[in-house]
Backbone as JSON Lines, residues from 0, in Angstrom:
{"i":0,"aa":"X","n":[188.5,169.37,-72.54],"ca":[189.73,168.68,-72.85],"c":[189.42,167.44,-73.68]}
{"i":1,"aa":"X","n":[190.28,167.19,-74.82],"ca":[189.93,166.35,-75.61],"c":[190.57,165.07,-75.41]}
{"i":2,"aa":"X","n":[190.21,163.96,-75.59],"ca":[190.87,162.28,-75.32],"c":[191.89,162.18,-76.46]}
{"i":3,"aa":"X","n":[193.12,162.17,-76.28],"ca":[194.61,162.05,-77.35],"c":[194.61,160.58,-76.92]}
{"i":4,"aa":"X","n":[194.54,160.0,-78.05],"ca":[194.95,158.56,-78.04],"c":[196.4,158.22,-78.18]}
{"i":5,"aa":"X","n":[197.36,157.66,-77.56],"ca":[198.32,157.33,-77.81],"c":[198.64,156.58,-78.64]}
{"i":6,"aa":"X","n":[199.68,156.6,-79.26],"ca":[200.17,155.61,-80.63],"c":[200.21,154.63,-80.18]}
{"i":7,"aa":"X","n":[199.64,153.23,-81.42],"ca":[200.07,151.85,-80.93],"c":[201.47,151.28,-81.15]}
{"i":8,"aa":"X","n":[201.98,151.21,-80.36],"ca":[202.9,150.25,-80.25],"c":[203.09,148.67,-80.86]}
{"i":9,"aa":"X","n":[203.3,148.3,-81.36],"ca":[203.65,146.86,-81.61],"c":[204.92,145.65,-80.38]}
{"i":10,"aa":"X","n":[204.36,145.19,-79.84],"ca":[204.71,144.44,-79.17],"c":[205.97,143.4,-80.03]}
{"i":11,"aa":"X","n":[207.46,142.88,-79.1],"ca":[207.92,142.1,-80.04],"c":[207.62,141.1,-80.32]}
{"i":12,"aa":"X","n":[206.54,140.24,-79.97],"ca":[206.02,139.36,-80.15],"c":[205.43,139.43,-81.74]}
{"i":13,"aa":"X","n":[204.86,140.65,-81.62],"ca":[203.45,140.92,-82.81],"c":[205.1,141.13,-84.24]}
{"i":14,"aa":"X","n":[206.06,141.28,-83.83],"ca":[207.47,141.77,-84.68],"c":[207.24,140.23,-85.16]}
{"i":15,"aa":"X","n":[207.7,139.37,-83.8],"ca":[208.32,138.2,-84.75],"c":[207.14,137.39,-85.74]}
{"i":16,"aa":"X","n":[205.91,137.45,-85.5],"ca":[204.7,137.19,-86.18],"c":[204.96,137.17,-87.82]}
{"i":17,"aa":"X","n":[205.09,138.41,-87.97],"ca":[205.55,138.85,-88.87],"c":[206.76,138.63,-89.8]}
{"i":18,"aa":"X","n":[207.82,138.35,-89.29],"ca":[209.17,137.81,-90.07],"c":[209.1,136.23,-89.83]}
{"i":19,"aa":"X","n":[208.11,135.09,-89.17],"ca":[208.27,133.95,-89.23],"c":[207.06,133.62,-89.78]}
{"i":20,"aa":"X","n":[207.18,132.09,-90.33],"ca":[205.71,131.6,-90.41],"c":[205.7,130.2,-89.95]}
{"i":21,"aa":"X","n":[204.26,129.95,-90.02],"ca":[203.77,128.71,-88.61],"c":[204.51,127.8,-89.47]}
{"i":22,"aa":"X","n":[204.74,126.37,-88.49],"ca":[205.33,125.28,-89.06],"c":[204.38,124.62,-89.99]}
{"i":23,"aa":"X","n":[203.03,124.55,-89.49],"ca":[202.3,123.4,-90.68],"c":[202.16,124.52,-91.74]}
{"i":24,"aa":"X","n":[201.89,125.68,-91.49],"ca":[201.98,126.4,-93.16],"c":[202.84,126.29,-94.11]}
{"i":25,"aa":"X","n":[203.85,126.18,-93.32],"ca":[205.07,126.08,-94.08],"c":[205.23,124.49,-94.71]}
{"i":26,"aa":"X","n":[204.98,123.68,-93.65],"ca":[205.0,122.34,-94.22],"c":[203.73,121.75,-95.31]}
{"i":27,"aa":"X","n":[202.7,122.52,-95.36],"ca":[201.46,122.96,-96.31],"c":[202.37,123.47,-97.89]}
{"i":28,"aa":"X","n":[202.76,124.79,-97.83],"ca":[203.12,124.93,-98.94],"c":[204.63,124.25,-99.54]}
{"i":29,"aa":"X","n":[205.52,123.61,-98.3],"ca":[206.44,122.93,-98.85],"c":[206.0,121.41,-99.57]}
{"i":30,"aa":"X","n":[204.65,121.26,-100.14],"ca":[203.95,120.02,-100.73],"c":[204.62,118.87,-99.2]}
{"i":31,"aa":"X","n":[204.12,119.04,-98.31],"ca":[205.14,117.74,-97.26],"c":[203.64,117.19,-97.47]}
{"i":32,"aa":"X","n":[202.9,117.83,-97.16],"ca":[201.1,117.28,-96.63],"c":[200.45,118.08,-97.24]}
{"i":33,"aa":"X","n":[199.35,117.05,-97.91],"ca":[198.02,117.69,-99.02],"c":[197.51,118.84,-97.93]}
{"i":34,"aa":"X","n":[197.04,119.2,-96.96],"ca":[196.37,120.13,-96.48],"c":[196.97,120.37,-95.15]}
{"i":35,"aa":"X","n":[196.72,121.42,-94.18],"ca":[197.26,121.89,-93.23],"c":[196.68,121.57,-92.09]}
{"i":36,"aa":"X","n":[195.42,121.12,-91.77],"ca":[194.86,120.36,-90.85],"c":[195.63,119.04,-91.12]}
{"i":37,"aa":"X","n":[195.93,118.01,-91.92],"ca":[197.16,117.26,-91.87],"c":[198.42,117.39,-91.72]}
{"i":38,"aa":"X","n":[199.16,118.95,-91.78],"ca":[200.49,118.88,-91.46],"c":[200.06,119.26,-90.01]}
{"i":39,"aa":"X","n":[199.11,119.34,-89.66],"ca":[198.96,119.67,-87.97],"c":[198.69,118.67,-87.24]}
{"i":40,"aa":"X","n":[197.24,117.7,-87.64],"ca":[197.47,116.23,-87.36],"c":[199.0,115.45,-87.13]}
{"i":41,"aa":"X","n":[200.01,115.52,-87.75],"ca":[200.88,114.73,-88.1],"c":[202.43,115.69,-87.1]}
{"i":42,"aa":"X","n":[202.04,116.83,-87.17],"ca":[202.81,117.4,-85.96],"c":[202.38,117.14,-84.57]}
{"i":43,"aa":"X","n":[201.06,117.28,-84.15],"ca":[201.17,117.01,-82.97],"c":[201.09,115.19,-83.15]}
{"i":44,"aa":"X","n":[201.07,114.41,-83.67],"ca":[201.34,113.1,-83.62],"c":[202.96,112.59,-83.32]}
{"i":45,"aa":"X","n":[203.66,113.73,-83.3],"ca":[205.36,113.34,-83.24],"c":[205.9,112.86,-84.61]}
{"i":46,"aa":"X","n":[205.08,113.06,-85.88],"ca":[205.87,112.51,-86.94],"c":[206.85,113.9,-87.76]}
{"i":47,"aa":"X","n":[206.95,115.01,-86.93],"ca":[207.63,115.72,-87.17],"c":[208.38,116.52,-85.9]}
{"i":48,"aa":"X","n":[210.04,116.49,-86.37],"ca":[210.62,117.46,-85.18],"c":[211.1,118.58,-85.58]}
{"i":49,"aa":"X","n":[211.25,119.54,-85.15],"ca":[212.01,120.84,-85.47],"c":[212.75,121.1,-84.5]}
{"i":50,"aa":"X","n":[214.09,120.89,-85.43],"ca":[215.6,121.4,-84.76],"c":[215.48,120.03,-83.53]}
{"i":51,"aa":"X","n":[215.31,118.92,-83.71],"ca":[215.28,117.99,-82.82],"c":[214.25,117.96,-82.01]}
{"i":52,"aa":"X","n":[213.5,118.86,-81.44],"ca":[212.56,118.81,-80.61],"c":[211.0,118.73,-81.66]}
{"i":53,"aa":"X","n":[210.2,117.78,-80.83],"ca":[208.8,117.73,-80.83],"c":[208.37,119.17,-80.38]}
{"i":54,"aa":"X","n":[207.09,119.72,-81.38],"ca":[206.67,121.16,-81.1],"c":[205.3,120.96,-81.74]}
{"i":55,"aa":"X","n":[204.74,122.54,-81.39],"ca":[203.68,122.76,-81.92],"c":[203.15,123.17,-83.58]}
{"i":56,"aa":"X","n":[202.14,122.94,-83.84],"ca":[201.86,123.66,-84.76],"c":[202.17,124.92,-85.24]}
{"i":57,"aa":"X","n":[201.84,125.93,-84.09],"ca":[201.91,127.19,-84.75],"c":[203.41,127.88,-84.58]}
{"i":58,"aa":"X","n":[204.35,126.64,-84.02],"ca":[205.62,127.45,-84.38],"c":[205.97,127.91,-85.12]}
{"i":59,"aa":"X","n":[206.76,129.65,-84.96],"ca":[207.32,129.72,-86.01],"c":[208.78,129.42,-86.71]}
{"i":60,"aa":"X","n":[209.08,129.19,-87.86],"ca":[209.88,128.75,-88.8],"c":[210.79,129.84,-88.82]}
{"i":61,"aa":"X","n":[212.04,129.2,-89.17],"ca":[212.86,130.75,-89.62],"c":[214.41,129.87,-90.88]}
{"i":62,"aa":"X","n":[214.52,130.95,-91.49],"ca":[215.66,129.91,-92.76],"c":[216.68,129.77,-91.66]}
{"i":63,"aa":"X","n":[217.04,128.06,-92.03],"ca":[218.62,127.81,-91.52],"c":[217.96,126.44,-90.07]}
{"i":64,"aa":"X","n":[216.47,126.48,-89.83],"ca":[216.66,125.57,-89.26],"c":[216.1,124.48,-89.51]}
{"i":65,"aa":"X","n":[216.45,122.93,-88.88],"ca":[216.41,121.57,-89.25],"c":[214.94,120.86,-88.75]}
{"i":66,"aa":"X","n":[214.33,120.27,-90.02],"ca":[212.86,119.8,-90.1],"c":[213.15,118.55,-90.09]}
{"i":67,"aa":"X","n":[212.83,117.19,-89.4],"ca":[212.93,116.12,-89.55],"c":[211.09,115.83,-90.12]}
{"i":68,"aa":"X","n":[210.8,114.83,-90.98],"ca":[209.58,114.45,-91.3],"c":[209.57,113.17,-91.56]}
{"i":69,"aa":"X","n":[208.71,112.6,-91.15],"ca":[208.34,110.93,-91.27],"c":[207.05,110.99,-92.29]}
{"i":70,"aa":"X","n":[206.99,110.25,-92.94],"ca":[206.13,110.17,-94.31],"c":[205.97,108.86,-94.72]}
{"i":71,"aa":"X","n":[205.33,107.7,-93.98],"ca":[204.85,107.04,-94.55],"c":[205.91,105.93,-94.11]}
{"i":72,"aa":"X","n":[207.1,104.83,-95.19],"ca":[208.39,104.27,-94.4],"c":[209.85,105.38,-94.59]}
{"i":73,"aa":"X","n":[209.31,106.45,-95.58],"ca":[210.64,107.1,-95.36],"c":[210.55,108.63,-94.32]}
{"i":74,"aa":"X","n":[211.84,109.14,-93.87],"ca":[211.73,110.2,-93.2],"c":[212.94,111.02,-93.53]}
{"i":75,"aa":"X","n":[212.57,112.02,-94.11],"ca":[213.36,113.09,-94.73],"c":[213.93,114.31,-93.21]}
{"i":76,"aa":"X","n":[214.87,114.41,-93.8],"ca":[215.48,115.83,-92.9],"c":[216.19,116.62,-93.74]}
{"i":77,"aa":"X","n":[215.74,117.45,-93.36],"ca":[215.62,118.66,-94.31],"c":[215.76,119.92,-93.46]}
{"i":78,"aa":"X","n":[216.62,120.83,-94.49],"ca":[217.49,122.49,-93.84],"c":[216.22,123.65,-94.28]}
{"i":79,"aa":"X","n":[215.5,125.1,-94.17],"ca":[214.57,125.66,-94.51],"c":[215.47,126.3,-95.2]}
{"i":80,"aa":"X","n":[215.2,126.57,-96.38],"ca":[216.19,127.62,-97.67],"c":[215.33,128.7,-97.54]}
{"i":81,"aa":"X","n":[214.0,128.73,-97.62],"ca":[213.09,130.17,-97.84],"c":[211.75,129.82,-97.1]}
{"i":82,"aa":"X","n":[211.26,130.89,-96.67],"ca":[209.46,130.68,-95.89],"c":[208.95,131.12,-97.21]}
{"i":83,"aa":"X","n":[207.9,130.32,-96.84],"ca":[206.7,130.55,-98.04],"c":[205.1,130.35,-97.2]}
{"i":84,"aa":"X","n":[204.28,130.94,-96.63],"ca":[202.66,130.52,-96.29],"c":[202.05,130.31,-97.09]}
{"i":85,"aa":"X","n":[202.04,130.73,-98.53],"ca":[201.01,129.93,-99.46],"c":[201.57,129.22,-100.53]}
{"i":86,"aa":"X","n":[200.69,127.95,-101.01],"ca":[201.22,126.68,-101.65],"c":[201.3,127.04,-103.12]}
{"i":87,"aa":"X","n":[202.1,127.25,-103.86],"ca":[202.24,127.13,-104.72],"c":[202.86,125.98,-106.38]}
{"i":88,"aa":"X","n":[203.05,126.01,-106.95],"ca":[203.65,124.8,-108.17],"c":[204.47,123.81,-107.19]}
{"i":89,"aa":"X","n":[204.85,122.42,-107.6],"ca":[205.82,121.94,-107.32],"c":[207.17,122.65,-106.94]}
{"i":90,"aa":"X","n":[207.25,123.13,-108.4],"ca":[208.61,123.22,-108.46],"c":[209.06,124.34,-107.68]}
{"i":91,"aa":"X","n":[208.28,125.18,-107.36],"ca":[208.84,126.48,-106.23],"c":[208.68,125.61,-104.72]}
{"i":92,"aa":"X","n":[207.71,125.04,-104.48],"ca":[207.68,123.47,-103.45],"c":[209.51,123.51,-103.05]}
{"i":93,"aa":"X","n":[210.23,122.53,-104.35],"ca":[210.88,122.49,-104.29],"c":[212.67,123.43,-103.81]}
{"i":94,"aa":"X","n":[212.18,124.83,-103.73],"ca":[212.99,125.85,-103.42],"c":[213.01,126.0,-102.22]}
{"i":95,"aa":"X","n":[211.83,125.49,-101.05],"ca":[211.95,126.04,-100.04],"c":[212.89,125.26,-99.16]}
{"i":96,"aa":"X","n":[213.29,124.36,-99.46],"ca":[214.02,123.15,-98.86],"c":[215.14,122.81,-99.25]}
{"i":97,"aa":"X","n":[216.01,122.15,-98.43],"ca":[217.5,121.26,-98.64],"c":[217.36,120.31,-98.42]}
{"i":98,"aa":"X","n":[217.32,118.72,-98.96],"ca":[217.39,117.34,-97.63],"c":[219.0,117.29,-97.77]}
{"i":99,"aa":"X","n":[219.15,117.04,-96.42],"ca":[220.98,116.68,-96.16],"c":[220.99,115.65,-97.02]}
{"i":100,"aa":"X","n":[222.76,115.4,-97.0],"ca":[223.17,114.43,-97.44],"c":[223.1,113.09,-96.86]}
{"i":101,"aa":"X","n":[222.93,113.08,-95.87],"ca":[222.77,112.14,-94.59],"c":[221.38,111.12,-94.48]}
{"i":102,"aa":"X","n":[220.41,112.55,-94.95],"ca":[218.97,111.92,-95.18],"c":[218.98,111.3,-96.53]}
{"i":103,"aa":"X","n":[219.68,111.75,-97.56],"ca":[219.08,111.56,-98.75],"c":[219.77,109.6,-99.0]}
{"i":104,"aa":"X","n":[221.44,109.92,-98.4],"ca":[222.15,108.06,-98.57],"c":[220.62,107.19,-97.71]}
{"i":105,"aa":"X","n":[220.69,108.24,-96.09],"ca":[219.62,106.95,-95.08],"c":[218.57,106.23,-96.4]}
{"i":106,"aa":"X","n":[217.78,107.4,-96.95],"ca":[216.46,106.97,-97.55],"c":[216.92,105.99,-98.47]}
{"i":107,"aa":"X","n":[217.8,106.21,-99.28],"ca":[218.09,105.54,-100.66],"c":[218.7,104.04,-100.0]}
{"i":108,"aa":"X","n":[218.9,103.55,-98.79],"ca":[219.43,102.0,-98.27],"c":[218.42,101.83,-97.91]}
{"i":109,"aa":"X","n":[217.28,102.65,-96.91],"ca":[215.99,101.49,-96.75],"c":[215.48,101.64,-98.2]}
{"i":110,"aa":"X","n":[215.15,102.12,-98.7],"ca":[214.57,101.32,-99.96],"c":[214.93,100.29,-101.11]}
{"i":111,"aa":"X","n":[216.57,100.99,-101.05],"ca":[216.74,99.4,-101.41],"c":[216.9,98.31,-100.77]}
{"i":112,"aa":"X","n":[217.06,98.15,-99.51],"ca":[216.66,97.18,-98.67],"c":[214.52,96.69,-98.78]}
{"i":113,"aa":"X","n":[214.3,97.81,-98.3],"ca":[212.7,97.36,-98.99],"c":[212.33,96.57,-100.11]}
{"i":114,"aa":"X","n":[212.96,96.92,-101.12],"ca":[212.94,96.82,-102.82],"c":[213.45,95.21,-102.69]}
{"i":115,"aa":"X","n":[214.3,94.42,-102.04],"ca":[214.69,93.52,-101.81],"c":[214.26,92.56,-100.76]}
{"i":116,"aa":"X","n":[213.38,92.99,-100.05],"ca":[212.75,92.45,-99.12],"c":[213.72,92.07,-98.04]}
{"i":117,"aa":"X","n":[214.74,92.79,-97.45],"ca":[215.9,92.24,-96.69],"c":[215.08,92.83,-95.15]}
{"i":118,"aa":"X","n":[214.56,93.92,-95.27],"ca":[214.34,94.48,-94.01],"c":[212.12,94.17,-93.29]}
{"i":119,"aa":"X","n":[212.08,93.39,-94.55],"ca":[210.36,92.51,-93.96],"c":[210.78,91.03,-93.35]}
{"i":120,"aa":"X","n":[211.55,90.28,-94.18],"ca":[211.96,88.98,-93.93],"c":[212.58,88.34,-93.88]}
{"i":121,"aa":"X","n":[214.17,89.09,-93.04],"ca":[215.22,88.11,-93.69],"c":[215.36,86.77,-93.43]}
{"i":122,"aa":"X","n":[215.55,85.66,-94.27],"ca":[215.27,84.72,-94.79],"c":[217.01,83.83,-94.83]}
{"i":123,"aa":"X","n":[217.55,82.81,-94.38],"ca":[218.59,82.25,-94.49],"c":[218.88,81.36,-96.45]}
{"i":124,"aa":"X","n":[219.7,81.2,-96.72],"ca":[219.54,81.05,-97.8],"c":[219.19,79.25,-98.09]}
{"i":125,"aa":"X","n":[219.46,78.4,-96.92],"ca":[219.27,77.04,-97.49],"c":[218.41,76.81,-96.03]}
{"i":126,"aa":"X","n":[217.8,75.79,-96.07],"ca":[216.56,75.06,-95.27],"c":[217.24,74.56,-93.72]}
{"i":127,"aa":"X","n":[217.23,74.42,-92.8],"ca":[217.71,74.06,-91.82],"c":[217.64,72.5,-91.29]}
{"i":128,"aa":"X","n":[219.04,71.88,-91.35],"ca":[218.88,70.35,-91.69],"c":[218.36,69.56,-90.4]}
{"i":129,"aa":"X","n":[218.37,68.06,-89.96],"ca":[217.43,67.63,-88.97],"c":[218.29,68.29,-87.48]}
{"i":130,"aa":"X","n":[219.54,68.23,-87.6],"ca":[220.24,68.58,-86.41],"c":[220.11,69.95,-86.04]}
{"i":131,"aa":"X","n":[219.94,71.24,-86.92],"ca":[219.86,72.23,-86.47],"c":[218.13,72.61,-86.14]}
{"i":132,"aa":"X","n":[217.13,71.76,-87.34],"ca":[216.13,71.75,-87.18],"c":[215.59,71.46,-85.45]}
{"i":133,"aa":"X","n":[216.21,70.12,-84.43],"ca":[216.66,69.99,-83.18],"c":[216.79,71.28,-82.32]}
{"i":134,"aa":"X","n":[217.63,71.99,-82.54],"ca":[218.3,72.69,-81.65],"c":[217.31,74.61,-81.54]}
{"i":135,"aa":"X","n":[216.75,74.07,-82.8],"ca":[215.59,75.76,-83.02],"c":[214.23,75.26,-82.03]}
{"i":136,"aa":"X","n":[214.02,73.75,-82.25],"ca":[213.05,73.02,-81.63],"c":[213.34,73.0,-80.12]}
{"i":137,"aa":"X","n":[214.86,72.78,-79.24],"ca":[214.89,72.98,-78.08],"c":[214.99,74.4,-77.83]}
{"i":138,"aa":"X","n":[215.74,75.07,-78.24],"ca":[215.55,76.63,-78.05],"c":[214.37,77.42,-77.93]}
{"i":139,"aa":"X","n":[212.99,76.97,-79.07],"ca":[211.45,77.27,-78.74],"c":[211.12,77.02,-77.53]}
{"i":140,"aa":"X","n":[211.28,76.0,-76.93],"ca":[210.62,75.12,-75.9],"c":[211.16,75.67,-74.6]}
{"i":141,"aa":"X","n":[212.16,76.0,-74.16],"ca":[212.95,76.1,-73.58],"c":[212.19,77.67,-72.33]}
{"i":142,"aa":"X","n":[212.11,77.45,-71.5],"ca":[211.33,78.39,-71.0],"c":[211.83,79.02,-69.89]}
């Protein structure tokens, strides 16, 4: 009698493998981070959430859901338009992504707040005279 091997099966796990791809790959070829040991560094650091929650690296991605990313002083949020695992030109970079409208006003006020120095030092516009100079002096002290 001869050994009949049974057909392999694919597990749904080994399915969804296949129709998703990992988050830092994705954040690799979406140009977010020069290399993928840095979009992995920087995921498990919490400077990225998916769909609101803190996650792993090798999650997988799927179009339609929400990437928050911190980059430095700005932090983009952004919708997935298309998966991509390998990095290609900018400008296809550019296809895989949406940033809301929400992210794009946030970013554009801290920087011009940055650009103006309103949000390092804000600063009163005239010198504080001997009487109020007094009252910053008891307020320090004051314990």
């Amino acid at each position: 009698m001869a050994n009949k091997k049974s057909p392999v099966v694919k597990s749904s796990s080994e399915n969804d493998k296949n129709s998703g791809v990992r988050l830092d790959k994705w954040l690799w070829a979406a140009r977010f981070y020069k290399t993928r040991a840095l979009a992995k560094q920087m995921i498990d650091g919490g400077k990225v959430f998916y769909n609101g929650q803190r996650s792993k690296s090798g999650k997988l991605v799927s179009i339609g859901d929400k990437i928050r990313v911190r980059q430095g002083y700005e932090e983009k949020e952004v919708l997935i338009v298309a998966l991509a695992d390998k990095r290609r030109d900018a400008t296809f970079a550019q296809t895989l992504y949406q940033e809301t409208e929400a992210s794009i006003k946030v970013r554009e006020d801290n920087a011009l707040a940055r650009k103006q120095g309103i949000l390092l030092s804000p600063a009163s516009e005239t010198k504080p005279d001997k009487k109020q100079r007094r009252q910053i002096r008891q307020f320090k002290e004051r314990v």
